C-alpha cells in the first residue's frame, strides 16, 4: 500500500472531522425533525406540521423583543470586552515587576464556573443585603438601597457589565498572543522616528492586532449569543421578561411551556443566524486583509 496515503493531511484529519460532523449533524437532524412536527411536552412526535412551529415563533411578540435584546446584549458585551481587553493586554505585555502574578489574577476568573460567578453577582446585587448597595452607602453615593435586579432599567445593563467582566480573561489571552508576535524592532524604529505612543498604537499595534481582533469578535459573538447562565442565574429573564434574550426565551419555550416544536424551530433559526454571521464576518475580514 502506498505510504503517501497515510501522510496525506486530509487522511490524517478525516477521523476527527467525521467525529465532529457526527456530533454536530446528528443533533441538528433530530432538532430539524422535531421542528417540522407537532410534538407533545414529552417529546413524542404527533404528526408532520410543516412550518407551523416557525410561524408560531415568528408571530410571537416575545420573540421580537428577545431578538432585539439579544442584539444589544451581544454587541454591548463584544464591543465592551474588546475595548477593555486591548489596554489590559498591552499593560500585561509590558515588562514590570509582578507581571506574572498580574497575569494570573486576570486569568483566574476564567477558571471559575460562569454559573457560580453569576450567582455570586446575584448575591452582591441583592436589593436588601447586597455588597454593592452597602459599598455605595459607605461611600455616601446613595441613601437608599437600589433594586438592581428587580427593575428592567438597571437589570439588563448590569447583566451586560457582568458579561464584559467574565469575557475579559479569554479575550485578553488572545490579544496577549497577538502582542507577543509583534517584533520589538518595529516599536524601536518608530520611537527613533519620534512617534508618540498613540501614533505607535494606531500605526503599528492596531493593524497587526487586526487578525486577533477578528478571532476575538467571532469567538465572543458565538459565546455571548448563546450565553445562558448570567441572565438565568440573576433574573431568569425577569422582571416581566424584560431581560430575556433568545437563549433564555428558547429555554422557557421548551422546558417551561412544553412547546418543544417551537423551541426546536427557534434553535435552528439561532444556529442559522450564527452561521451566516460567522461566514460573512470571516469573508469580510479576509477581504480587508488582502
Coordinates of N, CA and C in Angstrom, one line a residue, residues 11-211:
X11 N -6.3 12.8 5.0 CA -6.5 11.5 5.6 C -6.3 11.5 7.1
X12 N -5.3 12.3 7.5 CA -5.0 12.4 8.9 C -6.1 13.1 9.7
X13 N -6.7 14.1 9.1 CA -7.7 14.8 9.9 C -9.1 14.2 9.7
X14 N -9.2 13.2 8.8 CA -10.5 12.7 8.4 C -11.3 12.1 9.7
X15 N -10.6 11.3 10.5 CA -11.3 10.7 11.7 C -11.9 11.8 12.6
X16 N -11.1 12.8 12.9 CA -11.6 13.9 13.8 C -12.7 14.7 13.1
X17 N -12.6 14.9 11.8 CA -13.6 15.6 11.0 C -14.9 14.8 11.0
X18 N -14.8 13.5 10.8 CA -16.1 12.7 10.8 C -16.7 12.7 12.2
X19 N -15.9 12.6 13.2 CA -16.5 12.6 14.6 C -17.1 13.9 14.9
X20 N -16.5 15.0 14.5 CA -17.1 16.3 14.8 C -18.4 16.5 14.0
X21 N -18.3 16.0 12.7 CA -19.5 16.1 11.9 C -20.7 15.3 12.5
X22 N -20.4 14.2 13.0 CA -21.4 13.3 13.6 C -22.0 14.0 14.8
X23 N -21.1 14.6 15.7 CA -21.6 15.2 16.9 C -22.5 16.4 16.6
X24 N -22.2 17.1 15.5 CA -22.9 18.3 15.2 C -24.2 18.0 14.3
X25 N -24.0 17.2 13.3 CA -25.0 17.0 12.3 C -26.2 16.1 12.8
X26 N -25.9 15.1 13.7 CA -26.9 14.2 14.2 C -27.9 15.0 15.1
X27 N -27.5 15.7 16.1 CA -28.4 16.5 16.8 C -29.2 17.5 16.0
X28 N -28.5 18.1 15.0 CA -29.1 19.0 14.1 C -30.2 18.4 13.3
X29 N -30.0 17.2 12.8 CA -31.0 16.4 12.1 C -32.2 16.1 13.0
X30 N -31.9 15.7 14.3 CA -33.0 15.5 15.2 C -33.9 16.7 15.5
X31 N -33.2 17.8 15.7 CA -33.9 19.1 16.0 C -34.7 19.5 14.8
X32 N -34.2 19.3 13.6 CA -34.9 19.6 12.4 C -36.2 18.8 12.3
X33 N -36.1 17.5 12.6 CA -37.2 16.6 12.5 C -38.3 17.1 13.5
X34 N -37.9 17.4 14.7 CA -38.9 17.9 15.8 C -39.5 19.2 15.3
X35 N -38.7 20.1 14.7 CA -39.3 21.4 14.4 C -40.3 21.3 13.3
X36 N -40.3 20.2 12.5 CA -41.3 20.1 11.4 C -42.5 19.2 11.8
X37 N -42.6 18.9 13.1 CA -43.7 18.0 13.5 C -44.4 18.7 14.7
X38 N -45.6 18.2 14.9 CA -46.3 18.6 16.2 C -45.8 17.6 17.3
X39 N -45.4 18.2 18.4 CA -44.8 17.5 19.5 C -45.5 17.8 20.8
X40 N -45.7 16.7 21.6 CA -46.2 16.9 22.9 C -45.0 17.3 23.9
X41 N -45.3 17.6 25.1 CA -44.3 18.1 26.0 C -43.4 16.9 26.5
X42 N -43.7 15.7 26.1 CA -42.8 14.6 26.4 C -41.9 14.2 25.3
X43 N -41.9 15.0 24.2 CA -41.1 14.8 23.0 C -41.6 13.8 22.0
X44 N -42.8 13.4 22.1 CA -43.4 12.4 21.2 C -43.9 13.1 20.0
X45 N -43.5 12.7 18.8 CA -44.0 13.3 17.5 C -45.4 12.9 17.3
X46 N -46.3 13.9 17.0 CA -47.7 13.7 16.7 C -48.1 13.8 15.3
X47 N -47.2 14.1 14.4 CA -47.5 14.3 13.0 C -46.9 15.5 12.4
X48 N -46.7 15.4 11.1 CA -46.0 16.4 10.3 C -46.8 17.7 10.4
X49 N -46.2 18.8 10.7 CA -46.9 20.1 10.7 C -46.3 21.2 9.8
X50 N -45.3 20.8 9.0 CA -44.7 21.8 8.1 C -43.9 22.9 8.9
X51 N -44.2 24.1 8.5 CA -43.5 25.3 9.0 C -44.3 26.0 10.1
X52 N -45.3 25.3 10.7 CA -46.2 25.9 11.7 C -45.4 26.3 12.9
X53 N -44.4 25.5 13.3 CA -43.7 25.9 14.5 C -42.8 27.2 14.2
X54 N -42.3 27.3 13.1 CA -41.5 28.5 12.7 C -42.4 29.7 12.7
X55 N -43.6 29.6 12.1 CA -44.6 30.7 12.0 C -45.0 31.1 13.4
X56 N -45.2 30.1 14.3 CA -45.7 30.4 15.7 C -44.6 31.2 16.4
X57 N -43.3 30.9 16.2 CA -42.3 31.6 16.8 C -42.2 33.0 16.3
X58 N -42.2 33.2 15.0 CA -42.1 34.5 14.3 C -43.2 35.4 14.7
X59 N -44.4 34.9 15.0 CA -45.6 35.7 15.3 C -45.7 36.0 16.7
X60 N -44.8 35.5 17.5 CA -44.8 35.7 19.0 C -44.1 37.1 19.3
X61 N -44.8 38.0 19.9 CA -44.2 39.3 20.2 C -43.0 39.2 21.1
X62 N -43.0 38.2 22.0 CA -41.8 38.0 22.8 C -40.6 37.6 22.1
X63 N -40.8 36.9 20.9 CA -39.6 36.6 20.1 C -39.0 37.9 19.5
X64 N -39.8 38.8 19.1 CA -39.2 40.1 18.5 C -38.5 40.9 19.6
X65 N -39.1 41.0 20.8 CA -38.4 41.8 21.8 C -37.1 41.0 22.3
X66 N -37.2 39.7 22.4 CA -36.0 38.9 22.8 C -34.9 39.0 21.7
X67 N -35.3 39.1 20.4 CA -34.3 39.2 19.4 C -33.6 40.6 19.4
X68 N -34.3 41.6 19.6 CA -33.7 42.9 19.7 C -32.8 43.0 20.9
X69 N -33.3 42.5 22.0 CA -32.5 42.5 23.2 C -31.2 41.6 23.1
X70 N -31.3 40.6 22.3 CA -30.1 39.7 22.0 C -29.0 40.5 21.2
X71 N -29.5 41.4 20.3 CA -28.6 42.2 19.5 C -27.8 43.1 20.5
X72 N -28.6 43.8 21.4 CA -28.0 44.7 22.3 C -27.0 44.0 23.2
X73 N -27.5 42.9 23.7 CA -26.6 42.0 24.6 C -25.3 41.6 24.0
X74 N -25.4 41.1 22.7 CA -24.2 40.6 22.1 C -23.3 41.7 21.7
X75 N -23.8 42.8 21.0 CA -23.0 43.9 20.6 C -22.3 44.6 21.8
X76 N -23.1 44.8 22.8 CA -22.6 45.5 24.0 C -21.5 44.8 24.7
X77 N -21.6 43.5 24.9 CA -20.6 42.7 25.5 C -19.4 42.6 24.7
X78 N -19.6 42.2 23.4 CA -18.4 42.0 22.5 C -17.6 43.3 22.3
X79 N -18.3 44.4 22.0 CA -17.6 45.7 21.9 C -16.9 46.1 23.2
X80 N -17.7 46.0 24.3 CA -17.1 46.4 25.6 C -15.9 45.6 26.0
X81 N -16.0 44.3 25.7 CA -14.9 43.4 26.1 C -13.6 43.7 25.3
X82 N -13.8 44.0 24.0 CA -12.6 44.3 23.2 C -12.0 45.6 23.6
X83 N -12.8 46.6 23.9 CA -12.3 48.0 24.3 C -11.6 47.9 25.6
X84 N -12.0 47.0 26.5 CA -11.3 46.9 27.8 C -10.1 46.0 27.7
X85 N -10.2 44.9 26.9 CA -9.2 43.9 26.9 C -7.9 44.3 26.2
X86 N -8.0 45.2 25.2 CA -6.8 45.6 24.4 C -5.9 46.4 25.4
X87 N -6.3 47.4 26.1 CA -5.4 48.1 27.0 C -4.9 47.2 28.1
X88 N -5.8 46.3 28.6 CA -5.3 45.4 29.7 C -4.2 44.5 29.1
X89 N -4.4 44.0 27.9 CA -3.3 43.1 27.3 C -2.1 43.9 27.1
X90 N -2.2 45.2 26.7 CA -1.0 46.0 26.4 C -0.2 46.2 27.7
X91 N -1.0 46.4 28.8 CA -0.3 46.6 30.1 C 0.4 45.3 30.6
X92 N -0.3 44.2 30.4 CA 0.3 42.9 30.8 C 1.4 42.5 29.9
X93 N 1.5 43.1 28.7 CA 2.6 42.7 27.8 C 3.9 43.5 28.1
X94 N 3.8 44.5 29.0 CA 4.9 45.3 29.4 C 5.8 44.5 30.4
X95 N 7.0 44.8 30.4 CA 7.9 44.1 31.4 C 8.0 44.9 32.7
X96 N 7.3 44.4 33.7 CA 7.3 45.1 35.0 C 7.4 44.0 36.1
X97 N 7.7 44.4 37.3 CA 7.8 43.5 38.4 C 6.4 43.0 38.8
X98 N 6.3 41.7 38.9 CA 5.0 41.2 39.3 C 4.1 40.9 38.1
X99 N 4.6 41.0 36.9 CA 3.8 40.8 35.7 C 3.2 39.4 35.7
X100 N 3.9 38.4 36.1 CA 3.4 37.0 36.1 C 2.2 36.9 37.1
X101 N 2.3 37.5 38.2 CA 1.2 37.5 39.2 C 0.0 38.2 38.7
X102 N 0.2 39.3 38.0 CA -0.9 40.1 37.4 C -1.6 39.3 36.4
X103 N -0.8 38.6 35.5 CA -1.5 37.8 34.5 C -2.3 36.7 35.1
X104 N -1.8 36.1 36.2 CA -2.6 35.0 36.9 C -3.9 35.6 37.4
X105 N -3.8 36.7 38.0 CA -5.0 37.3 38.6 C -6.1 37.6 37.6
X106 N -5.6 38.1 36.4 CA -6.5 38.4 35.3 C -7.2 37.2 34.8
X107 N -6.4 36.1 34.7 CA -6.9 34.8 34.1 C -7.7 34.0 35.1
X108 N -7.6 34.2 36.4 CA -8.3 33.4 37.4 C -9.8 33.3 37.2
X109 N -10.5 34.4 36.9 CA -12.0 34.3 36.7 C -12.4 33.4 35.6
X110 N -11.4 33.1 34.6 CA -11.7 32.2 33.5 C -11.9 30.8 34.0
X111 N -11.2 30.5 35.1 CA -11.2 29.1 35.7 C -12.5 28.8 36.5
X112 N -13.2 29.9 36.8 CA -14.4 29.7 37.7 C -15.6 29.5 36.9
X113 N -16.5 28.6 37.3 CA -17.8 28.4 36.6 C -18.5 29.6 36.4
X114 N -19.0 29.8 35.2 CA -19.8 31.0 34.8 C -21.1 31.1 35.7
X115 N -21.7 29.9 35.9 CA -22.9 29.9 36.7 C -22.6 30.4 38.2
X116 N -21.5 29.9 38.7 CA -21.1 30.3 40.1 C -20.8 31.8 40.1
X117 N -20.2 32.3 39.1 CA -19.9 33.7 39.1 C -21.2 34.5 39.0
X118 N -22.1 34.1 38.2 CA -23.4 34.8 38.1 C -24.2 34.7 39.5
X119 N -24.1 33.6 40.2 CA -24.8 33.5 41.5 C -24.1 34.5 42.5
X120 N -22.8 34.6 42.5 CA -22.1 35.5 43.4 C -22.6 36.9 43.1
X121 N -22.7 37.3 41.8 CA -23.1 38.6 41.4 C -24.6 38.8 41.8
X122 N -25.4 37.8 41.8 CA -26.8 38.0 42.2 C -26.8 38.3 43.7
X123 N -26.0 37.7 44.5 CA -25.9 38.0 45.9 C -25.4 39.4 46.1
X124 N -24.4 39.8 45.3 CA -23.8 41.1 45.5 C -24.7 42.2 45.1
X125 N -25.6 41.9 44.2 CA -26.6 42.9 43.7 C -28.0 42.9 44.3
X126 N -28.0 42.1 45.4 CA -29.3 42.0 46.1 C -29.7 43.4 46.6
X127 N -31.0 43.7 46.4 CA -31.5 45.0 46.8 C -31.6 45.2 48.3
X128 N -31.5 44.2 49.1 CA -31.7 44.4 50.5 C -30.3 44.2 51.3
X129 N -29.6 43.2 50.9 CA -28.3 43.0 51.7 C -27.1 42.8 50.8
X130 N -27.2 43.3 49.6 CA -26.1 43.2 48.6 C -24.9 44.0 48.9
X131 N -23.7 43.5 48.6 CA -22.5 44.2 48.9 C -22.4 45.5 48.1
X132 N -22.9 45.5 46.9 CA -22.8 46.7 46.1 C -23.6 47.9 46.7
X133 N -24.8 47.7 47.2 CA -25.5 48.7 47.9 C -24.8 49.2 49.2
X134 N -24.2 48.2 49.9 CA -23.5 48.5 51.1 C -22.3 49.4 50.9
X135 N -21.6 49.0 49.8 CA -20.4 49.8 49.4 C -20.7 51.2 49.0
X136 N -21.8 51.3 48.2 CA -22.2 52.7 47.7 C -22.7 53.5 48.9
X137 N -23.4 52.9 49.8 CA -23.8 53.6 51.0 C -22.7 54.1 51.9
X138 N -21.7 53.2 52.0 CA -20.5 53.5 52.8 C -19.7 54.7 52.2
X139 N -19.8 54.8 50.8 CA -19.1 55.9 50.1 C -19.9 57.2 50.1
X140 N -21.2 57.1 50.6 CA -22.1 58.2 50.5 C -22.7 58.5 49.2
X141 N -22.6 57.6 48.3 CA -23.1 57.8 46.9 C -24.6 57.6 46.8
X142 N -25.2 56.8 47.7 CA -26.7 56.5 47.7 C -27.2 56.6 49.1
X143 N -28.4 56.9 49.2 CA -29.1 57.0 50.6 C -30.0 55.8 50.8
X144 N -30.6 55.3 49.7 CA -31.5 54.1 49.8 C -31.0 53.0 48.9
X145 N -31.4 51.8 49.3 CA -31.0 50.6 48.5 C -31.6 50.7 47.1
X146 N -30.8 50.3 46.1 CA -31.3 50.2 44.7 C -31.6 48.7 44.4
X147 N -32.7 48.5 43.9 CA -33.1 47.1 43.5 C -32.6 46.9 42.1
X148 N -31.3 46.5 42.1 CA -30.6 46.4 40.8 C -31.2 45.4 39.8
X149 N -31.7 44.2 40.4 CA -32.2 43.1 39.5 C -33.7 43.1 39.5
X150 N -34.4 44.0 40.1 CA -35.8 43.9 40.2 C -36.5 44.9 39.3
X151 N -35.7 45.7 38.5 CA -36.3 46.6 37.6 C -35.5 46.6 36.3
X152 N -36.2 46.7 35.2 CA -35.6 46.5 33.9 C -34.6 47.5 33.5
X153 N -34.8 48.8 34.1 CA -33.8 49.8 33.7 C -32.4 49.6 34.2
X154 N -32.3 48.8 35.3 CA -30.9 48.5 35.8 C -30.5 47.1 35.6
X155 N -31.4 46.2 35.6 CA -31.1 44.7 35.5 C -30.3 44.4 34.2
X156 N -30.8 44.8 33.1 CA -30.1 44.4 31.8 C -28.8 45.1 31.7
X157 N -28.6 46.4 31.9 CA -27.3 47.0 31.8 C -26.3 46.3 32.8
X158 N -26.7 46.0 34.0 CA -25.8 45.3 35.0 C -25.4 43.9 34.4
X159 N -26.4 43.2 33.8 CA -26.0 41.9 33.2 C -25.0 42.0 32.1
X160 N -25.1 43.1 31.3 CA -24.1 43.3 30.2 C -22.8 43.6 30.8
X161 N -22.7 44.4 31.9 CA -21.5 44.6 32.6 C -20.8 43.4 33.1
X162 N -21.7 42.5 33.7 CA -21.1 41.2 34.2 C -20.6 40.4 33.0
X163 N -21.3 40.4 31.9 CA -20.9 39.7 30.7 C -19.5 40.2 30.2
X164 N -19.3 41.5 30.3 CA -18.0 42.1 29.9 C -16.9 41.6 30.8
X165 N -17.2 41.6 32.1 CA -16.2 41.2 33.1 C -15.7 39.8 32.9
X166 N -16.7 38.9 32.7 CA -16.3 37.5 32.6 C -15.7 37.1 31.2
X167 N -15.8 38.0 30.3 CA -15.3 37.8 28.9 C -13.9 38.3 28.8
X168 N -13.4 39.2 29.7 CA -12.1 39.8 29.6 C -11.0 38.8 29.6
X169 N -10.9 37.8 30.6 CA -9.8 36.9 30.6 C -9.5 36.2 29.3
X170 N -10.5 35.6 28.7 CA -10.3 34.9 27.4 C -9.9 35.9 26.3
X171 N -10.5 37.0 26.2 CA -10.1 38.0 25.1 C -8.7 38.5 25.4
X172 N -8.4 38.8 26.6 CA -7.0 39.3 26.9 C -6.0 38.3 26.5
X173 N -6.3 37.0 26.7 CA -5.3 35.9 26.3 C -5.1 36.0 24.8
X174 N -6.2 36.2 24.1 CA -6.0 36.2 22.6 C -5.1 37.4 22.2
X175 N -5.3 38.6 22.8 CA -4.6 39.8 22.5 C -3.1 39.7 23.0
X176 N -2.9 39.0 24.1 CA -1.5 38.8 24.6 C -0.7 38.0 23.6
X177 N -1.4 37.0 23.0 CA -0.7 36.2 22.0 C -0.4 37.0 20.7
X178 N -1.3 37.9 20.4 CA -1.1 38.8 19.3 C 0.1 39.8 19.5
X179 N 0.1 40.4 20.7 CA 1.1 41.4 21.0 C 2.5 40.7 21.1
X180 N 2.5 39.5 21.6 CA 3.8 38.8 21.7 C 4.4 38.5 20.3
X181 N 3.6 38.5 19.3 CA 4.1 38.2 17.9 C 4.5 39.4 17.2
X182 N 4.4 40.6 17.8 CA 4.8 41.8 17.1 C 6.3 42.1 17.4
X183 N 7.2 42.2 16.5 CA 8.6 42.4 16.7 C 8.8 43.7 17.5
X184 N 9.7 43.7 18.4 CA 10.1 44.9 19.2 C 10.8 45.9 18.3
X185 N 11.4 45.4 17.2 CA 12.2 46.3 16.3 C 11.3 47.4 15.7
X186 N 10.0 47.0 15.5 CA 9.1 48.0 14.9 C 8.8 49.1 15.8
X187 N 8.7 48.8 17.1 CA 8.4 49.9 18.1 C 9.7 50.8 18.3
X188 N 10.9 50.1 18.3 CA 12.1 50.9 18.5 C 12.3 51.8 17.3
X189 N 12.0 51.3 16.1 CA 12.2 52.2 14.9 C 11.2 53.4 14.9
X190 N 10.0 53.1 15.4 CA 9.0 54.2 15.4 C 9.4 55.2 16.5
X191 N 9.9 54.8 17.6 CA 10.3 55.8 18.6 C 11.5 56.6 18.2
X192 N 12.4 56.0 17.4 CA 13.6 56.7 16.9 C 13.1 57.8 15.9
X193 N 12.0 57.5 15.2 CA 11.4 58.5 14.3 C 10.6 59.6 15.0
X194 N 10.5 59.4 16.3 CA 9.8 60.4 17.1 C 8.3 60.2 17.2
X195 N 7.8 59.0 16.9 CA 6.4 58.8 17.0 C 5.9 58.7 18.5
X196 N 4.7 59.3 18.7 CA 4.1 59.2 20.0 C 3.5 57.8 20.3
X197 N 3.2 57.6 21.6 CA 2.6 56.3 21.9 C 1.3 56.1 21.2
X198 N 0.5 57.1 21.0 CA -0.8 57.0 20.3 C -0.5 56.7 18.8
X199 N 0.5 57.3 18.2 CA 0.8 57.1 16.8 C 1.3 55.7 16.6
X200 N 2.1 55.2 17.6 CA 2.6 53.8 17.5 C 1.4 52.8 17.6
X201 N 0.5 53.1 18.5 CA -0.7 52.2 18.7 C -1.5 52.2 17.4
X202 N -1.8 53.3 16.8 CA -2.6 53.4 15.6 C -1.9 52.8 14.4
X203 N -0.6 53.1 14.2 CA 0.1 52.7 13.0 C 0.7 51.3 13.1
X204 N 1.0 50.8 14.3 CA 1.6 49.5 14.4 C 0.8 48.5 15.1
X205 N 0.5 48.8 16.4 CA -0.2 47.8 17.2 C -1.5 47.4 16.7
X206 N -2.4 48.4 16.4 CA -3.8 48.1 16.0 C -3.8 47.3 14.6
X207 N -3.1 47.7 13.6 CA -3.1 46.9 12.3 C -2.6 45.5 12.5
X208 N -1.6 45.3 13.3 CA -1.0 44.0 13.5 C -1.9 43.1 14.4
X209 N -2.7 43.8 15.2 CA -3.6 43.0 16.1 C -4.9 42.7 15.4
X210 N -5.1 43.2 14.2 CA -6.4 43.0 13.5 C -6.8 41.5 13.3
X211 N -5.9 40.6 12.9 CA -6.4 39.2 12.8 C -6.8 38.7 14.2

